[in-house]
Short mmCIF file of C-alpha atoms in Angstrom, two decimals:
data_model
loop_
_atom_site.label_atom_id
_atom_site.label_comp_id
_atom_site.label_asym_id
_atom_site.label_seq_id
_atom_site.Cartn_x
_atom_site.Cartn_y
_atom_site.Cartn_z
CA UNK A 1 16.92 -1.21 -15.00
CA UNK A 2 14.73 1.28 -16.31
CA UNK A 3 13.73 4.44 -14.47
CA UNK A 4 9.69 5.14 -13.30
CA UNK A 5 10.00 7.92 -15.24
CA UNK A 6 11.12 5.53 -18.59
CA UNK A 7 8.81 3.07 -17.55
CA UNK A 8 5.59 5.94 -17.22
CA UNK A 9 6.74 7.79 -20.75
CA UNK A 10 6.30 3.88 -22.10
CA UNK A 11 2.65 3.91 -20.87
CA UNK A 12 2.39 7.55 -21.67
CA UNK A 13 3.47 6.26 -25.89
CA UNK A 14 0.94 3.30 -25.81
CA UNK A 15 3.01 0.70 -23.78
CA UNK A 16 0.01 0.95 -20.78
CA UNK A 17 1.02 -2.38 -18.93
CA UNK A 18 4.86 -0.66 -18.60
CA UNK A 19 2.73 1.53 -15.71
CA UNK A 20 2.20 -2.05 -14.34
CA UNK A 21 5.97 -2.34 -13.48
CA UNK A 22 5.89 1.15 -11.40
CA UNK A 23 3.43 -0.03 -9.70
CA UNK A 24 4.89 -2.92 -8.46
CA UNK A 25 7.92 -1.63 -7.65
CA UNK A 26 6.02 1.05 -4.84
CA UNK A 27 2.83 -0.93 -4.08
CA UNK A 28 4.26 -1.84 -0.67
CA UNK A 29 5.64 1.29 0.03
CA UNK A 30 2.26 3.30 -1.01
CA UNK A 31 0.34 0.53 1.07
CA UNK A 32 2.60 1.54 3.98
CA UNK A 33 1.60 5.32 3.33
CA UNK A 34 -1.81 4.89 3.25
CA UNK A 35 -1.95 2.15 6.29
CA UNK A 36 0.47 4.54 8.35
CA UNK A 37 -2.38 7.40 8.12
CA UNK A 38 -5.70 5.70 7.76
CA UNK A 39 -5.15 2.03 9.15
CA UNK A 40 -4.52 -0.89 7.23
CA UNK A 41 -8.28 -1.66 6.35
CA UNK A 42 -8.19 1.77 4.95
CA UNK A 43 -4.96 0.76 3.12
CA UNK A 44 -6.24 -2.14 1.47
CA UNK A 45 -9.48 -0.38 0.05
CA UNK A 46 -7.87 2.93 -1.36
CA UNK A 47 -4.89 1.05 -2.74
CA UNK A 48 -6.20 0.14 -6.37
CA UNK A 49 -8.19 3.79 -6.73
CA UNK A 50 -4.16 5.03 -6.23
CA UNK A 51 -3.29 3.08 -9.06
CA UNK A 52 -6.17 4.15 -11.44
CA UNK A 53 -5.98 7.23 -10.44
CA UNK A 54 -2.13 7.53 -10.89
CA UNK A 55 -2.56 5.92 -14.82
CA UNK A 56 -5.20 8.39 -15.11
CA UNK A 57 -2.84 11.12 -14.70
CA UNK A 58 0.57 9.55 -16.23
CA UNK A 59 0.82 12.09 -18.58
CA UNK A 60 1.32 14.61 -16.29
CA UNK A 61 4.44 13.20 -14.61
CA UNK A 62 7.51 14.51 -15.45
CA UNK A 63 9.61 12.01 -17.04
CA UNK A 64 12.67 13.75 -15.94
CA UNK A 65 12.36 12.37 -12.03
CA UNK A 66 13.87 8.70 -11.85
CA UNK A 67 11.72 8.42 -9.02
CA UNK A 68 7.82 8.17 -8.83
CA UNK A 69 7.04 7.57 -5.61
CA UNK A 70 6.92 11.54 -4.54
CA UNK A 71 4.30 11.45 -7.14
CA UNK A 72 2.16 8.99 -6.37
CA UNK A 73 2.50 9.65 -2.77
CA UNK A 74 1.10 12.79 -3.79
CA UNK A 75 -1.74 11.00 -5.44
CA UNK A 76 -2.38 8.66 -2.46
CA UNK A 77 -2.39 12.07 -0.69
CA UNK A 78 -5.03 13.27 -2.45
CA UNK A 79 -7.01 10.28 -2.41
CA UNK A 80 -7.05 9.83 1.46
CA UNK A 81 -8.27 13.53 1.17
CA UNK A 82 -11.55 12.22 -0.36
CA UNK A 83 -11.71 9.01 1.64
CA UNK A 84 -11.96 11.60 4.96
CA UNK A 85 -13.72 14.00 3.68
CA UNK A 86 -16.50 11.38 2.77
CA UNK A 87 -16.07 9.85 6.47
CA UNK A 88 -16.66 13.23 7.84
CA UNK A 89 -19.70 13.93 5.59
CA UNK A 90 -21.00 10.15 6.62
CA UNK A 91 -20.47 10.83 10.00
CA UNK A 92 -23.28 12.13 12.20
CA UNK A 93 -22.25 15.64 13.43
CA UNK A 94 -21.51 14.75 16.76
CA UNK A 95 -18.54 12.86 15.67
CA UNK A 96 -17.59 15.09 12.51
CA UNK A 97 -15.88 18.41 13.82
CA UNK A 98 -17.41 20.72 11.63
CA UNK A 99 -15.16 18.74 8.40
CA UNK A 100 -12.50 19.01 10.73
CA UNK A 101 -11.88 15.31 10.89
CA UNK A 102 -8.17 15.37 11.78
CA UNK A 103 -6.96 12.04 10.48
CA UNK A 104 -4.64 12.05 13.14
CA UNK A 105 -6.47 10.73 15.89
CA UNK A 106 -6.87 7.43 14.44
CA UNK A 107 -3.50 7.48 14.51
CA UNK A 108 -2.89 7.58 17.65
CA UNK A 109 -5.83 5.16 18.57
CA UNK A 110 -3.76 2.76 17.08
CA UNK A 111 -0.48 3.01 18.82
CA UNK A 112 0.79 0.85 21.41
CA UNK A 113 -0.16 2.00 24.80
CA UNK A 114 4.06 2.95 25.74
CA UNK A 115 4.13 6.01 27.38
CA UNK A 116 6.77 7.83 25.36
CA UNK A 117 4.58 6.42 21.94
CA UNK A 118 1.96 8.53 23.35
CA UNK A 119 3.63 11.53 24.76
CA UNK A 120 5.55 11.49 20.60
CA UNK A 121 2.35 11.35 19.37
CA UNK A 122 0.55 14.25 21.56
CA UNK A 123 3.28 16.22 20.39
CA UNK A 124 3.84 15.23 16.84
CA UNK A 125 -0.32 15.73 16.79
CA UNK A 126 0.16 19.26 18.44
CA UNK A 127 2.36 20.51 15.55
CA UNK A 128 0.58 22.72 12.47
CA UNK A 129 -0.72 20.45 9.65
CA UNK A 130 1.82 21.49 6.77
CA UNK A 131 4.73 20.88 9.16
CA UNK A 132 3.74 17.16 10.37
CA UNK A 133 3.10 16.39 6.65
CA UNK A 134 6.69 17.22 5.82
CA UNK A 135 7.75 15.86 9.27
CA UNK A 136 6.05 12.37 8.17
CA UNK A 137 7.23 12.36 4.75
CA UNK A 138 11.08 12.49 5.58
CA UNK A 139 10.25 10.47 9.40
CA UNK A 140 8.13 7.63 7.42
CA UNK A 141 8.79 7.51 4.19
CA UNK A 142 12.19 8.26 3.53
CA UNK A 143 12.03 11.29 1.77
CA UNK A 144 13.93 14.26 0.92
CA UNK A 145 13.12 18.03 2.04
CA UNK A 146 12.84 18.80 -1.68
CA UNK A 147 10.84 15.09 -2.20
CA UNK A 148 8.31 15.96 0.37
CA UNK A 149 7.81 18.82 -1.48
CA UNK A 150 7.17 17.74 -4.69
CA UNK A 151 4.10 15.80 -2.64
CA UNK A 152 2.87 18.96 -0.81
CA UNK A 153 3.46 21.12 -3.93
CA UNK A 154 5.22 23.42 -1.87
CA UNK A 155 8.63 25.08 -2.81
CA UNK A 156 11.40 23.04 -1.42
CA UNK A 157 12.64 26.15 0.88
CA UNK A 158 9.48 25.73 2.32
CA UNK A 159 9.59 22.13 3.07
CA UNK A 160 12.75 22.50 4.86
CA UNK A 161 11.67 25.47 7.09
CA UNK A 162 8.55 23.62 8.08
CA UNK A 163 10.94 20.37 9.21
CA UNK A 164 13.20 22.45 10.59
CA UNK A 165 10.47 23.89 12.59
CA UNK A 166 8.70 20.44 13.08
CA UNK A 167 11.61 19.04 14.71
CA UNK A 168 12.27 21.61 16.88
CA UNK A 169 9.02 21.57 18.42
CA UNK A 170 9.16 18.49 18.87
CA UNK A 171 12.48 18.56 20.71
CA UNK A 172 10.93 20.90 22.99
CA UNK A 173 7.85 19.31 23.73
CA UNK A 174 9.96 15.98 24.48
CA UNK A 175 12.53 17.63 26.61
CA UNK A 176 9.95 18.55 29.06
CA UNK A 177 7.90 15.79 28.87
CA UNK A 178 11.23 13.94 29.60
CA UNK A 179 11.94 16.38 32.63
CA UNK A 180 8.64 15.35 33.92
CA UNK A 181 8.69 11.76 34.03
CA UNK A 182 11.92 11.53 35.10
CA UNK A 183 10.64 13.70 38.22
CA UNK A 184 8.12 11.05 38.36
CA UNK A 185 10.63 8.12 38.06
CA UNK A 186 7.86 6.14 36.67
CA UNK A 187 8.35 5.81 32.54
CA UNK A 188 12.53 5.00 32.17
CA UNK A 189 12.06 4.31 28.76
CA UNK A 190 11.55 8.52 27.35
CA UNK A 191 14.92 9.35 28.56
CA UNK A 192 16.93 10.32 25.84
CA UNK A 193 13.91 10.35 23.54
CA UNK A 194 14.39 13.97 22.43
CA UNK A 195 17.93 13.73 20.83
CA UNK A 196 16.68 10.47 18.95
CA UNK A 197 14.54 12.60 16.44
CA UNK A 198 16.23 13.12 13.41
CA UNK B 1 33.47 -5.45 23.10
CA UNK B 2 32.39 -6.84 19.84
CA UNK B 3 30.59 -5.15 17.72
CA UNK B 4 27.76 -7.78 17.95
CA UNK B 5 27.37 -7.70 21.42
CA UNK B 6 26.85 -3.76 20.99
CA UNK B 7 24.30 -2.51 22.50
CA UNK B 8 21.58 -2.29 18.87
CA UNK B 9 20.96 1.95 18.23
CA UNK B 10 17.41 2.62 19.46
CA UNK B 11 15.86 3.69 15.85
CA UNK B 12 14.56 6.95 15.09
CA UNK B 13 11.07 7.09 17.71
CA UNK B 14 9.36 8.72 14.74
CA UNK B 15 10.38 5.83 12.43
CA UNK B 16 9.02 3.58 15.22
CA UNK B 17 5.79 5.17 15.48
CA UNK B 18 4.81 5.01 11.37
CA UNK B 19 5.61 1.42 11.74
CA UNK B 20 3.18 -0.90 10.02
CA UNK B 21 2.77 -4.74 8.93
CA UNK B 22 2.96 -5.50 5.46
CA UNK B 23 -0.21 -5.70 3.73
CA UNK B 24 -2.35 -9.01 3.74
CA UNK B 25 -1.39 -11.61 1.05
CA UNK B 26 -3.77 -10.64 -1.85
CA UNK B 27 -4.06 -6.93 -1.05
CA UNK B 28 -1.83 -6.23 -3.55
CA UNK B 29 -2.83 -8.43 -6.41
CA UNK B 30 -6.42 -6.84 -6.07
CA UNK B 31 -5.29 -3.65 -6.58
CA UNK B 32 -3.38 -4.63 -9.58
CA UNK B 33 -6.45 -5.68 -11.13
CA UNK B 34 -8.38 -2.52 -10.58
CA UNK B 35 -5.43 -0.80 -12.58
CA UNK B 36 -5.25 -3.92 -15.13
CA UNK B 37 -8.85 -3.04 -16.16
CA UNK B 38 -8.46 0.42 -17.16
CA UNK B 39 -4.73 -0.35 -18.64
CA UNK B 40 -6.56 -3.02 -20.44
CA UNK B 41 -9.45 -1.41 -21.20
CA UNK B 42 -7.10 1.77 -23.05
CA UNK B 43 -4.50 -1.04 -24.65
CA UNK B 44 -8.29 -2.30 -26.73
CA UNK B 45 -9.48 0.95 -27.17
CA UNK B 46 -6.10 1.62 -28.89
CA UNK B 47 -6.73 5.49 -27.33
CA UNK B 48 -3.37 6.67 -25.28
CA UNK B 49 -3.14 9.64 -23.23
CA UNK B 50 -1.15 10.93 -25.48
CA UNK B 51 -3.73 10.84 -28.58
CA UNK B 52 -6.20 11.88 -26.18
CA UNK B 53 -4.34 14.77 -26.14
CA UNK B 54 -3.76 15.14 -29.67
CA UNK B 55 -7.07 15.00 -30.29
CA UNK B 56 -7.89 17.61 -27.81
CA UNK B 57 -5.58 19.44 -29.79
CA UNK B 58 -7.20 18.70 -33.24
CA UNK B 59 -10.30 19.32 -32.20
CA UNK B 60 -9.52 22.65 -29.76
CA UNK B 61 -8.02 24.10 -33.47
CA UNK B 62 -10.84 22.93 -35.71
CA UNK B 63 -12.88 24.87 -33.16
CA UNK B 64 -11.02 28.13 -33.13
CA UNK B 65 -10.93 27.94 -37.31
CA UNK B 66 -14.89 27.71 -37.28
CA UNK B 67 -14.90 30.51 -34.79
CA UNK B 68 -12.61 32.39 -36.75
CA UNK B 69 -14.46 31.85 -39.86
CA UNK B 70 -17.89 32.88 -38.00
CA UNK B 71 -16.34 35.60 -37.43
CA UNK B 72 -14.68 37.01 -40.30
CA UNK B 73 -18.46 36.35 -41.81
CA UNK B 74 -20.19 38.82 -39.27
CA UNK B 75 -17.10 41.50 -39.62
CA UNK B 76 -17.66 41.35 -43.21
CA UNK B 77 -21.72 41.93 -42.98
CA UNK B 78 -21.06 44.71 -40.63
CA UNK B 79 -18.64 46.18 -43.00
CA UNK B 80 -21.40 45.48 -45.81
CA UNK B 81 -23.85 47.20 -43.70
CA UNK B 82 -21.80 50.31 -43.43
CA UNK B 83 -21.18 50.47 -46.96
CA UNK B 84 -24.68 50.36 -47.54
CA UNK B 85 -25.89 53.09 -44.99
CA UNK B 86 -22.94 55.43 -46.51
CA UNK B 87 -23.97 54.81 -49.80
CA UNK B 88 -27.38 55.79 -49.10
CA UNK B 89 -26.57 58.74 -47.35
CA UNK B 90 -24.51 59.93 -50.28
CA UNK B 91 -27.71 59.14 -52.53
CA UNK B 92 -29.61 61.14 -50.01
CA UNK B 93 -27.42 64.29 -49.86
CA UNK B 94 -26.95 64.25 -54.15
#
């Protein structure tokens, strides 16, 4: 089987519907990337401007890397950027923080109502931007340090400092809230939450 | 006890929360055809990336031989100039 990056030099040389084959082989997973952070609704609408965006910019990939998807999660990055920041400018102030429009609170809108969902999701919200991203990428979409990255187009050192970081907080933030509940004898199910994060 | 009747591993909570359904039958397919319009639209117009680029290329050198050309043509009226206004002092001092 060829490789994406086969498959995108193809497209790059004048085979355009070889790009085709990339795409299907990550439309799910991309879908999932997009639904995870803006809702499936979302998901569905910003899907195809991934995928014309992404040809747009096929030249630029380097054929080297077997895989695309840190590439055109970096694309569907970039394109969830504009989708907010066109919420944010649509939204009446009141609701808009000042552009601020953490994308993260839809988030955890949609979870399910479990208690530890919600105390992982305070916390996992409470950590610095560049850290969750990286967190995310590795947590949700399989990724390596050095994958997650190539997305954030940070150095890979980097990457693995912020998860290191990441998971540490949220270690912390689960041991106590752990502690607290089991004080309470209420919400069984966050015991042992804080060694499950990997 | 058998493995089967093992208690399953609770998965990774994070894992758990980024869970999401598959997309919606037809989801997909229509954003295949948003990128089979501009793949189709460059297969007709026979113009790749890559002779975009080329032609970028052509044209960014065609451009810096005009400019060169423009000027080499004002370096050599300036140079005529100064020719001029030496030789006419030299007249003027004889």
């Amino acid at each position: 089987m060829e490789t994406d990056g086969a498959l995108i030099e193809w497209s790059v040389r004048g085979r355009a519907d070889a790009f085709v084959e990339v795409v299907r082989r990550h439309e799910v997973a991309v879908h999932g990337f997009l639904a995870r952070r803006a809702g499936h609704q979302a998901a569905d609408d910003l899907l195809g401007e991934v995928w014309v965006r992404a040809f747009a910019a096929r030249a630029g990939f380097q054929p080297g890397y077997a895989d695309a998807r840190p590439w055109l999660y970096g694309i569907a990055r970039n394109v969830l950027r504009a989708h907010w920041r066109a919420a944010a400018s649509a939204d009446p102030p009141s609701t808009a923080s000042e552009g601020q429009n953490d994308p993260w609170d839809d988030v955890v809108e949609r979870l399910d109502s479990a208690a530890w969902a919600r105390a992982l999701a305070d916390a996992v919200r409470a950590l610095p931007a560049g850290e969750r991203d990286v967190l995310l990428l590795v947590a949700w979409e399989q990724l390596t340090p050095a994958e997650a990255a190539a997305v954030l187009g940070v150095p890979a050192g980097t990457a693995r400092s912020r998860l290191h970081r990441a998971r540490a907080t949220l270690r912390l933030a689960l041991a106590k809230n752990k502690h607290e509940r089991e004080e309470d004898r209420c919400q069984p199910n966050t015991r042992n939450l804080s060694t499950r994060i990997h | 006890m058998p493995a089967e009747h093992a208690e399953p591993e609770h998965p990774d909570p994070l894992s758990v929360l980024g869970q999401v359904d598959p997309p919606a039958p037809g989801v997909l397919d229509n954003a295949r055809e948003a990128l089979w319009a501009v793949v189709a639209a460059e297969m007709l117009s026979d113009n790749s990336p890559r002779e975009q680029a080329a032609n970028d290329v052509r044209e960014q050198a065609a451009n810096d031989v005009r400019e060169q050309a423009a000027n080499d043509v004002r370096e050599q009226a300036a140079n005529e100039v100064r020719k001029q206004t030496m030789r006419r002092r030299k007249e003027a001092d004889s």
